[in-house]
Coordinates of C-alpha atoms and ligand atoms in Angstrom, one line a residue:
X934 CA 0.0 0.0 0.0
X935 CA 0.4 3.4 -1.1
X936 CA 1.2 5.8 2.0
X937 CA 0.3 9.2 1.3
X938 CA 0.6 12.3 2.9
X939 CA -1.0 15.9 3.5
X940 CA 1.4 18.5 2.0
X941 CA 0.1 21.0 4.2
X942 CA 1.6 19.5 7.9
X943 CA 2.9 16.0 6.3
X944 CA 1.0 13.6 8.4
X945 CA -0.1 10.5 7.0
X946 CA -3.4 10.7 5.3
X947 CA -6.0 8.6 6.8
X948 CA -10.0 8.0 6.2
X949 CA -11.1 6.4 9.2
X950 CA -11.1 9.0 12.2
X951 CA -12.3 12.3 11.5
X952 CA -10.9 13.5 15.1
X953 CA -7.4 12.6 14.2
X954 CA -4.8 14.2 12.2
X955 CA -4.6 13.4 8.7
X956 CA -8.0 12.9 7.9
X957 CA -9.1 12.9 4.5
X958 CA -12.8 11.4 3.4
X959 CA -11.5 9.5 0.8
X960 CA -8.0 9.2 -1.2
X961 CA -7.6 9.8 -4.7
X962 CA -5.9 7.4 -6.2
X963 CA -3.7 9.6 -8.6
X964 CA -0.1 9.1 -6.6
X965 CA 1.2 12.5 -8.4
X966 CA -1.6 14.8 -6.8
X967 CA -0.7 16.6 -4.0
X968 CA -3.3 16.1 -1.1
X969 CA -4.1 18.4 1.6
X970 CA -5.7 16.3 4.7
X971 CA -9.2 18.2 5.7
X972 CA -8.1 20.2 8.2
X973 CA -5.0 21.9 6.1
X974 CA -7.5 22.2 3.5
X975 CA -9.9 24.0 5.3
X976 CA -7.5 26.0 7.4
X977 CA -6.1 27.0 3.7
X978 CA -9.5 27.7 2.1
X979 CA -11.5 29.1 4.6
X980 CA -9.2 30.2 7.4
X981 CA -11.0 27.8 9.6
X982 CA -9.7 25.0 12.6
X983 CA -11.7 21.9 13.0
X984 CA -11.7 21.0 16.6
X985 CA -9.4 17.9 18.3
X986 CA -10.5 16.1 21.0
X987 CA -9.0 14.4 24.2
X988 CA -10.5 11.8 26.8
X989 CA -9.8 12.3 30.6
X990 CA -7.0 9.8 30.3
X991 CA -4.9 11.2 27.7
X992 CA -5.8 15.0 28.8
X993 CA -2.8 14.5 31.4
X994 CA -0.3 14.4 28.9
X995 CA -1.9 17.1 26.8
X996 CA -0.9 19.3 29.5
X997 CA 2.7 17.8 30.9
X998 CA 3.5 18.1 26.8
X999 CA 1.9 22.1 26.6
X1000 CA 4.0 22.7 30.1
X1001 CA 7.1 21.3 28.9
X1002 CA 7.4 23.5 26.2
X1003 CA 7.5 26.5 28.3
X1004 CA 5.2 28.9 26.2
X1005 CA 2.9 31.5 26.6
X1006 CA -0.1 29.9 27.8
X1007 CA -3.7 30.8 27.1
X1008 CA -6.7 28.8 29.2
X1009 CA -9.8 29.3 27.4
X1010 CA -13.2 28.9 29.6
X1011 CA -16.8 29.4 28.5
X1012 CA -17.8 32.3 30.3
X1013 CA -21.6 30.7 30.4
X1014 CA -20.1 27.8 31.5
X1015 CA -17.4 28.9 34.0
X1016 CA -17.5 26.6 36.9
X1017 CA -18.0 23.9 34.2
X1018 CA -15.0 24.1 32.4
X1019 CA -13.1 26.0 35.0
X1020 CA -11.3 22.4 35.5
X1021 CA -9.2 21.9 39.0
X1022 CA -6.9 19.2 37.1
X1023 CA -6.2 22.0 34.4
X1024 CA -6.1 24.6 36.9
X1025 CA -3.3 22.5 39.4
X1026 CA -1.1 21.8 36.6
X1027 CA -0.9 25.1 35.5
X1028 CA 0.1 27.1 38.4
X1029 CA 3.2 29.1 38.1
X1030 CA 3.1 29.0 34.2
X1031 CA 2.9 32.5 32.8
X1032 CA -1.3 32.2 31.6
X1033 CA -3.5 34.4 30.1
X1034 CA -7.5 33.2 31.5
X1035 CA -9.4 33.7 28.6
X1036 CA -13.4 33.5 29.1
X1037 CA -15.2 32.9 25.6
X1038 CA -19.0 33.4 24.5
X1039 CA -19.3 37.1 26.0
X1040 CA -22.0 37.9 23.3
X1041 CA -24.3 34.8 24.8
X1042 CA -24.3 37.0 28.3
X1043 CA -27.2 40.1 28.2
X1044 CA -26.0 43.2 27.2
X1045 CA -26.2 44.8 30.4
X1046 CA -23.8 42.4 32.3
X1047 CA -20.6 44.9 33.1
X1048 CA -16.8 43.1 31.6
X1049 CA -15.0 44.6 34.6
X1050 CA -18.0 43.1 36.9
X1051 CA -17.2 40.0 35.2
X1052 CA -13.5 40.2 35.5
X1053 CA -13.4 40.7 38.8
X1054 CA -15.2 37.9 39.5
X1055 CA -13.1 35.5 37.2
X1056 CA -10.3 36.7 39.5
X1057 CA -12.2 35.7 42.8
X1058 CA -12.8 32.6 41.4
X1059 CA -9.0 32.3 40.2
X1060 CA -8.1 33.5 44.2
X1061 CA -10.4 31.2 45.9
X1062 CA -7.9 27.9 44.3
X1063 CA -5.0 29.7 44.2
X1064 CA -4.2 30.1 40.8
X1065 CA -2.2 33.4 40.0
X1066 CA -2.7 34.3 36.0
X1067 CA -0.9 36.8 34.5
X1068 CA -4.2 38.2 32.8
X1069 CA -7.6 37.8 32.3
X1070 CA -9.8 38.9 29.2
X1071 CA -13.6 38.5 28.1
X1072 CA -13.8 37.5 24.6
X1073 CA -16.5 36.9 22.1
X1074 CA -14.8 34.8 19.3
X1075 CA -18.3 34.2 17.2
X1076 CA -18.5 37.9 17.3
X1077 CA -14.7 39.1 17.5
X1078 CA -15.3 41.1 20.2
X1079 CA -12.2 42.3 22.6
X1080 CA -10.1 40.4 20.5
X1081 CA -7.5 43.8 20.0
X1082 CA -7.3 43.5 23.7
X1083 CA -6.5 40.5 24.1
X1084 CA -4.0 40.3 21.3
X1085 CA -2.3 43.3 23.0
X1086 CA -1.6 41.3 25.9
X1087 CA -0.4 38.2 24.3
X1088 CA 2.1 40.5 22.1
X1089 CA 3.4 41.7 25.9
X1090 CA 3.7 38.2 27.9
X1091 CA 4.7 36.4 24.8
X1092 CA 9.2 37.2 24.7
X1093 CA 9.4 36.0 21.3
X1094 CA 7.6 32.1 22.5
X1095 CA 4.5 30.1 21.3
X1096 CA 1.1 30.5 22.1
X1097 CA -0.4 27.2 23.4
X1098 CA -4.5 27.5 23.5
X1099 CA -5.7 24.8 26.3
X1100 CA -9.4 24.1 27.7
X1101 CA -12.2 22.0 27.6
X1102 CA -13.6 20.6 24.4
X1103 CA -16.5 23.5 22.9
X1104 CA -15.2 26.2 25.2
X1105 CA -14.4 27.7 21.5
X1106 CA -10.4 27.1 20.8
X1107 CA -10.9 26.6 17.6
X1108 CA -12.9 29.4 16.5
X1109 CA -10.8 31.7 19.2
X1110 CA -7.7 30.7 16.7
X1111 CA -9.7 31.2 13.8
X1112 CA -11.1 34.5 14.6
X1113 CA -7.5 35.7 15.1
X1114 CA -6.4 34.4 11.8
X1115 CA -9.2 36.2 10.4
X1116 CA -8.7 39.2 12.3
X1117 CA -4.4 39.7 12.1
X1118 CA -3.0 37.7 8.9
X1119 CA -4.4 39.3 5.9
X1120 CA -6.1 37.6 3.4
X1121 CA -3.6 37.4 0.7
X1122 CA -1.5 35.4 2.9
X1123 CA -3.6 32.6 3.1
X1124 CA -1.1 29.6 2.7
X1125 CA -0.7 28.5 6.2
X1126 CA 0.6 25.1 6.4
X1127 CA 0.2 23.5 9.9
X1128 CA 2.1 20.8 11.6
X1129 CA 2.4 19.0 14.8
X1130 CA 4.5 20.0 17.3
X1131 CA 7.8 18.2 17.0
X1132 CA 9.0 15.7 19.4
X1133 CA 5.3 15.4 21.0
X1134 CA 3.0 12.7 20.6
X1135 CA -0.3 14.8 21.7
X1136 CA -2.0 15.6 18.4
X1137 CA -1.7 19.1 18.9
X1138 CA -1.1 22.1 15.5
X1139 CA 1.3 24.8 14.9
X1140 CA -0.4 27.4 13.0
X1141 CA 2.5 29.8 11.8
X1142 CA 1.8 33.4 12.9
X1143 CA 4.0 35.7 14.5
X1144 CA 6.5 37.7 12.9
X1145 CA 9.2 35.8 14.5
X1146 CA 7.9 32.5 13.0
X1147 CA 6.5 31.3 16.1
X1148 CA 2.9 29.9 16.6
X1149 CA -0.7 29.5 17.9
X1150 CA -1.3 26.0 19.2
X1151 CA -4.4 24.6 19.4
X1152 CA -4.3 21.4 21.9
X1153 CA -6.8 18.8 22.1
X1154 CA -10.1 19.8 23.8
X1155 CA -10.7 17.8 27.3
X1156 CA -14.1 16.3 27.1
X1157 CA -16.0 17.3 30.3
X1158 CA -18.0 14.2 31.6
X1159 CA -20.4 16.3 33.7
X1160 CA -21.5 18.3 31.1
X1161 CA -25.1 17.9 30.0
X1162 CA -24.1 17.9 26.4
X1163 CA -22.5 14.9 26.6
X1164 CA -25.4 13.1 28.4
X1165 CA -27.4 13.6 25.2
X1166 CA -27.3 12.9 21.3
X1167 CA -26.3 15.2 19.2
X1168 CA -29.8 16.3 17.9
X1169 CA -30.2 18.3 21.2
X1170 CA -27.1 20.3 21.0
X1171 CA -28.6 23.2 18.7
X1172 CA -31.6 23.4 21.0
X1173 CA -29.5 23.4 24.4
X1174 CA -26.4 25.7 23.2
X1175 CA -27.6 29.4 23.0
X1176 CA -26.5 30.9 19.7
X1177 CA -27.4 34.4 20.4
X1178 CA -27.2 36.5 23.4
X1179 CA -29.7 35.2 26.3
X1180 CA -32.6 36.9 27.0
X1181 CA -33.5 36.0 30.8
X1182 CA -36.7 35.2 31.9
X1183 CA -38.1 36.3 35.5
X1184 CA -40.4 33.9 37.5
X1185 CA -41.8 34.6 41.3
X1186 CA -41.6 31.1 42.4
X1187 CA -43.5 30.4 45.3
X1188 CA -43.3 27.0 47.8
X1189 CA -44.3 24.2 45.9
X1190 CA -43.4 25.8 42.4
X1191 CA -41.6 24.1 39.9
X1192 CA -39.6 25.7 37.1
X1193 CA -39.5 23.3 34.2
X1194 CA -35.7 23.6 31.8
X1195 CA -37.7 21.5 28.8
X1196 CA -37.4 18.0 30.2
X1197 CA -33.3 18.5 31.4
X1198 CA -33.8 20.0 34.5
X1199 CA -36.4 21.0 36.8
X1200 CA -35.7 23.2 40.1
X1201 CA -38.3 23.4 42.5
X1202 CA -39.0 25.2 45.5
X1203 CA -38.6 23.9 48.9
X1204 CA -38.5 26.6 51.6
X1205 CA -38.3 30.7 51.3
X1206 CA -41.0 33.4 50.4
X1207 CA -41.6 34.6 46.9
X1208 CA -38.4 34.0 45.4
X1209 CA -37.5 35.8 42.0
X1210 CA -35.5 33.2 40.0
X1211 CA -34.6 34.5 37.1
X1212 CA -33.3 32.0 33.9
X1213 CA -30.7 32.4 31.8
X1214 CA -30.8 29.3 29.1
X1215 CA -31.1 29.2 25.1
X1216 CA -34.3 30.6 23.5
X1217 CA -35.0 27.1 21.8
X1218 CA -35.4 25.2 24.9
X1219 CA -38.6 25.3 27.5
X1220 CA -39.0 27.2 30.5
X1221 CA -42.1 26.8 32.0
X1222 CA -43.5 27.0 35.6
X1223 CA -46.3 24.8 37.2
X1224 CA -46.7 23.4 40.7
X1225 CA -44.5 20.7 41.8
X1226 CA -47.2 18.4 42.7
X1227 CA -47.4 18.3 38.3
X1228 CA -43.8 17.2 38.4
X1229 CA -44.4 13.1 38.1
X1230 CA -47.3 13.8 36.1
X1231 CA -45.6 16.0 33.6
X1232 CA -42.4 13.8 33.4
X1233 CA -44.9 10.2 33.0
X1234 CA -46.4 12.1 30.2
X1235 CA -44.7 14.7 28.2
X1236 CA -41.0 13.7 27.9
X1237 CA -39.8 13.8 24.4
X1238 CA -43.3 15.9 23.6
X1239 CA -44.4 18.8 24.8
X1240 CA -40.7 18.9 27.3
X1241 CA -38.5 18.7 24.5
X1242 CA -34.9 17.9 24.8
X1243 CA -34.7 15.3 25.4
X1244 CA -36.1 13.9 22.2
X1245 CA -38.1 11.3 21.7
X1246 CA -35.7 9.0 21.1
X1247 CA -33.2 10.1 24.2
X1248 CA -36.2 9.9 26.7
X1249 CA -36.1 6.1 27.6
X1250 CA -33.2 6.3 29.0
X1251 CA -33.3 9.7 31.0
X1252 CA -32.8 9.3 34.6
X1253 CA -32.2 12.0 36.7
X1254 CA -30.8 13.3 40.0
X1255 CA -32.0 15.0 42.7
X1256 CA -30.0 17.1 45.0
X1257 CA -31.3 19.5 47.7
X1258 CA -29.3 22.9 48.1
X1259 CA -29.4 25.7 50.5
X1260 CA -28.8 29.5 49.2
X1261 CA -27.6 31.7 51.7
X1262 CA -25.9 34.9 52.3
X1263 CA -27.0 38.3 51.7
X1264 CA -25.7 38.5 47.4
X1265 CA -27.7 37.0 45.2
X1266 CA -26.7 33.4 44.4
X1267 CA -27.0 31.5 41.0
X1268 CA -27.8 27.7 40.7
X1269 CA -25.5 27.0 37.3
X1270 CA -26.2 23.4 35.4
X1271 CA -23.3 22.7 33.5
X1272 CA -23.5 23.0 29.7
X1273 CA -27.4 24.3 30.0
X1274 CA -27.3 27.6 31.9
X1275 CA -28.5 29.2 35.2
X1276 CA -30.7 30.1 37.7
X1277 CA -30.2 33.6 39.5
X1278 CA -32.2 33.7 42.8
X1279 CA -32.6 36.9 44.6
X1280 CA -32.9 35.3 48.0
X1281 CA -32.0 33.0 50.8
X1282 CA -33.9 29.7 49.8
X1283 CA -33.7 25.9 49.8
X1284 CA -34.1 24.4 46.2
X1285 CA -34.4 20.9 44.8
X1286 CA -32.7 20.3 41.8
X1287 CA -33.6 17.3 39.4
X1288 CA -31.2 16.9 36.4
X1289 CA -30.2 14.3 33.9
X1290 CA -27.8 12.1 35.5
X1291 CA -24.0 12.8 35.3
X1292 CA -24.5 16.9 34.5
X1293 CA -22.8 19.0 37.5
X1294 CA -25.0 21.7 39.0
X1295 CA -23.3 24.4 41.1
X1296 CA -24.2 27.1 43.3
X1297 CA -22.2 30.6 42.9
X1298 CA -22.4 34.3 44.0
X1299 CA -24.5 35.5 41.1
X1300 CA -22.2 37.1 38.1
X1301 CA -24.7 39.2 37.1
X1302 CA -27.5 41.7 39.2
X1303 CA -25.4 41.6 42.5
Ligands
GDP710 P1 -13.4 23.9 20.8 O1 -13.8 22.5 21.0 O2 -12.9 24.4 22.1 O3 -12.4 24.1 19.7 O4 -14.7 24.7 20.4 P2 -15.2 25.2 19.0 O5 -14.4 26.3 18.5 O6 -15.4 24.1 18.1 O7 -16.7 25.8 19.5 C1 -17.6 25.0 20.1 C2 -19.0 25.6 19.9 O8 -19.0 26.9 20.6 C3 -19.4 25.9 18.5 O9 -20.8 25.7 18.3 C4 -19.1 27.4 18.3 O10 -19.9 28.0 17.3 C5 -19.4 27.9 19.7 N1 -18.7 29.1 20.0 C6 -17.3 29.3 20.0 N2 -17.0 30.6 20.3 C7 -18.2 31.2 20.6 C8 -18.5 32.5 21.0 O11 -17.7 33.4 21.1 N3 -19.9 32.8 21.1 C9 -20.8 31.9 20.9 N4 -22.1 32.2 21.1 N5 -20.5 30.6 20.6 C10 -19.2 30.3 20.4

């Protein structure tokens, strides 16, 4: 056999995993034709980054491999989906490396939520495990907003080194890199070839762009278990991940109210007066309140109909579970489901909160309204 490869970052061209480097649909059989694999191809054409993903197991060495290379680092997290992808592994590997935190998906968050509001609390958070970074920046990459900023700061911490992008898998690394391409090397010079890193093993790509020759890296993505995307098939990720920026919803939630997230989540109230909970989720899915003594009822009846993710064919094997929590304090606090959104209430109250199995629910200070 033939062995062909990709004459954009010279890996060998293969057909059988899309995830992996080299990948090509199929290979023409013409020996002489010179073969970009389908990510050099569309990184040539269109200036775009497919993404590269990592399990738990092998996301250890993504980092010891990024680490060892001593560059400038830059942590991407999904700003609606902080604590989520906000990993404590990442984050304890990564102390004392020069980092920029970089929280994508501002434009998802309503206008009226204040960056310097936001940044500050990204630093608490950042305090509270001890993790010093050298910066921290909101960023839309969908939108290309603050992306001069951020760039200015990279230009200062970077001493002449590459720029190694790290995070979850869908916290937007890929269209963060792309958006840069798009936004600082002009159009004409549009033949970027891309490589692995040499002497590494993680499937990891240099994309030429500095002056100096040196790079942006996009790493593979670490698949977060807990997140509710992953408990579902892929024909509920355009209902559950916002596109557009979130317009929240305001509910006085009395005891023995329910709020219904479509058939993903439902929070209901246990102790505390009139409590305003206000929702902050995609447009596409459900949000409905009812009483709580519905909740069986509703759930026997209307999963994969009327509440809807999951669909009809995920809802046989939707389990969920329950956990009690207690809001206290005097800020407001917000209950955060990972991958689906949030809950801000504005008072001290005891909540139940029923979700799909294996999806982490948090509660934080809320990071917007206090
Ligand atoms: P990666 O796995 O970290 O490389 O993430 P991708 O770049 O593939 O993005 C994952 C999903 O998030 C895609 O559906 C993107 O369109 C979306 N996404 C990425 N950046 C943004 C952003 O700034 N705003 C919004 N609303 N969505 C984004």
């Amino acid at each position: 056999m033939i062995i062909k490869k990709c004459i954009g970052c010279g890996s060998i061209l293969q057909t059988e995993n899309q995830d992996k480097i080299g990948y090509i649909p199929s290979i023409p059989e013409d020996k002489d034709k010179p073969i970009y694999c389908k990510r050099c191809f569309r990184l040539n054409h269109y200036n775009e980054l497919p993404k590269i993903i990592a399990t738990k197991e092998s996301y250890e060495r993504v980092i010891d491999e990024v680490i060892s290379k001593n560059g400038l680092i830059v942590l991407l997290v999904d700003l609606f989906d902080f604590t989520g992808t906000f990993i404590p592994a990442i984050v304890k590997k990564l102390r004392n490396k020069n980092v920029i935190l970089v929280a994508n998906k501002y434009d998802l968050l309503p206008k009226s939520s204040n960056v310097t509001k936001i940044v500050e609390w990204l630093s608490a958070m950042c305090n509270r495990v001890f993790f010093k970074v050298d910066a921290i920046h909101v960023v839309s990459s969908n939108k290309g907003y603050y992306l001069d900023d951020l760039m200015n700061t990279v230009d200062f911490l970077r001493h002449d080194r590459d720029v190694y992008f790290v995070g979850c898998a869908n916290v937007g690394k890929s269209s963060l890199i792309n958006a840069l391409l798009k936004r600082f090397t002009p159009k004409t010079d549009n033949i970027i070839s891309i490589s692995e890193i040499p002497g590494t093993t993680i499937d990891a790509i240099n994309i030429p762009f500095f002056s100096d020759n040196k790079c942006l890296i996009d790493t593979p993505g670490l698949i977060n278990e807990n997140n509710i995307i992953n408990q579902l098939l892929p024909e509920s990720y355009r209902t559950i991940l916002p596109s557009k920026e979130i317009k929240p919803i305001t509910y006085q939630i009395f005891s023995e109210n329910s709020i219904f997230i479509s058939g993903l989540a439902i929070i209901s109230l246990l102790e505390g007066e009139e409590v305003s909970m206000t929702c902050y989720f995609s447009d596409k899915l459900l949000v409905h309140r009812t009483k709580t003594s519905r909740k069986s009822d509703l759930l026997a009846n209307h999963l994969g109909g009327m509440l809807n993710p999951p669909t009809i064919n995920e809802a046989p094997n939707i389990k969920y579970t329950d956990t009690v929590f207690e809001l206290k304090g005097s800020k407001k606090q917000d209950i955060v489901i990972s991958g689906l959104g949030f809950i801000t209430c504005n008072k001290p109250c005891k909540v139940l909160v029923s979700v799909i199995e294996n999806t982490d629910v948090f509660i934080r200070n809320a990071i917007i309204g206090n």
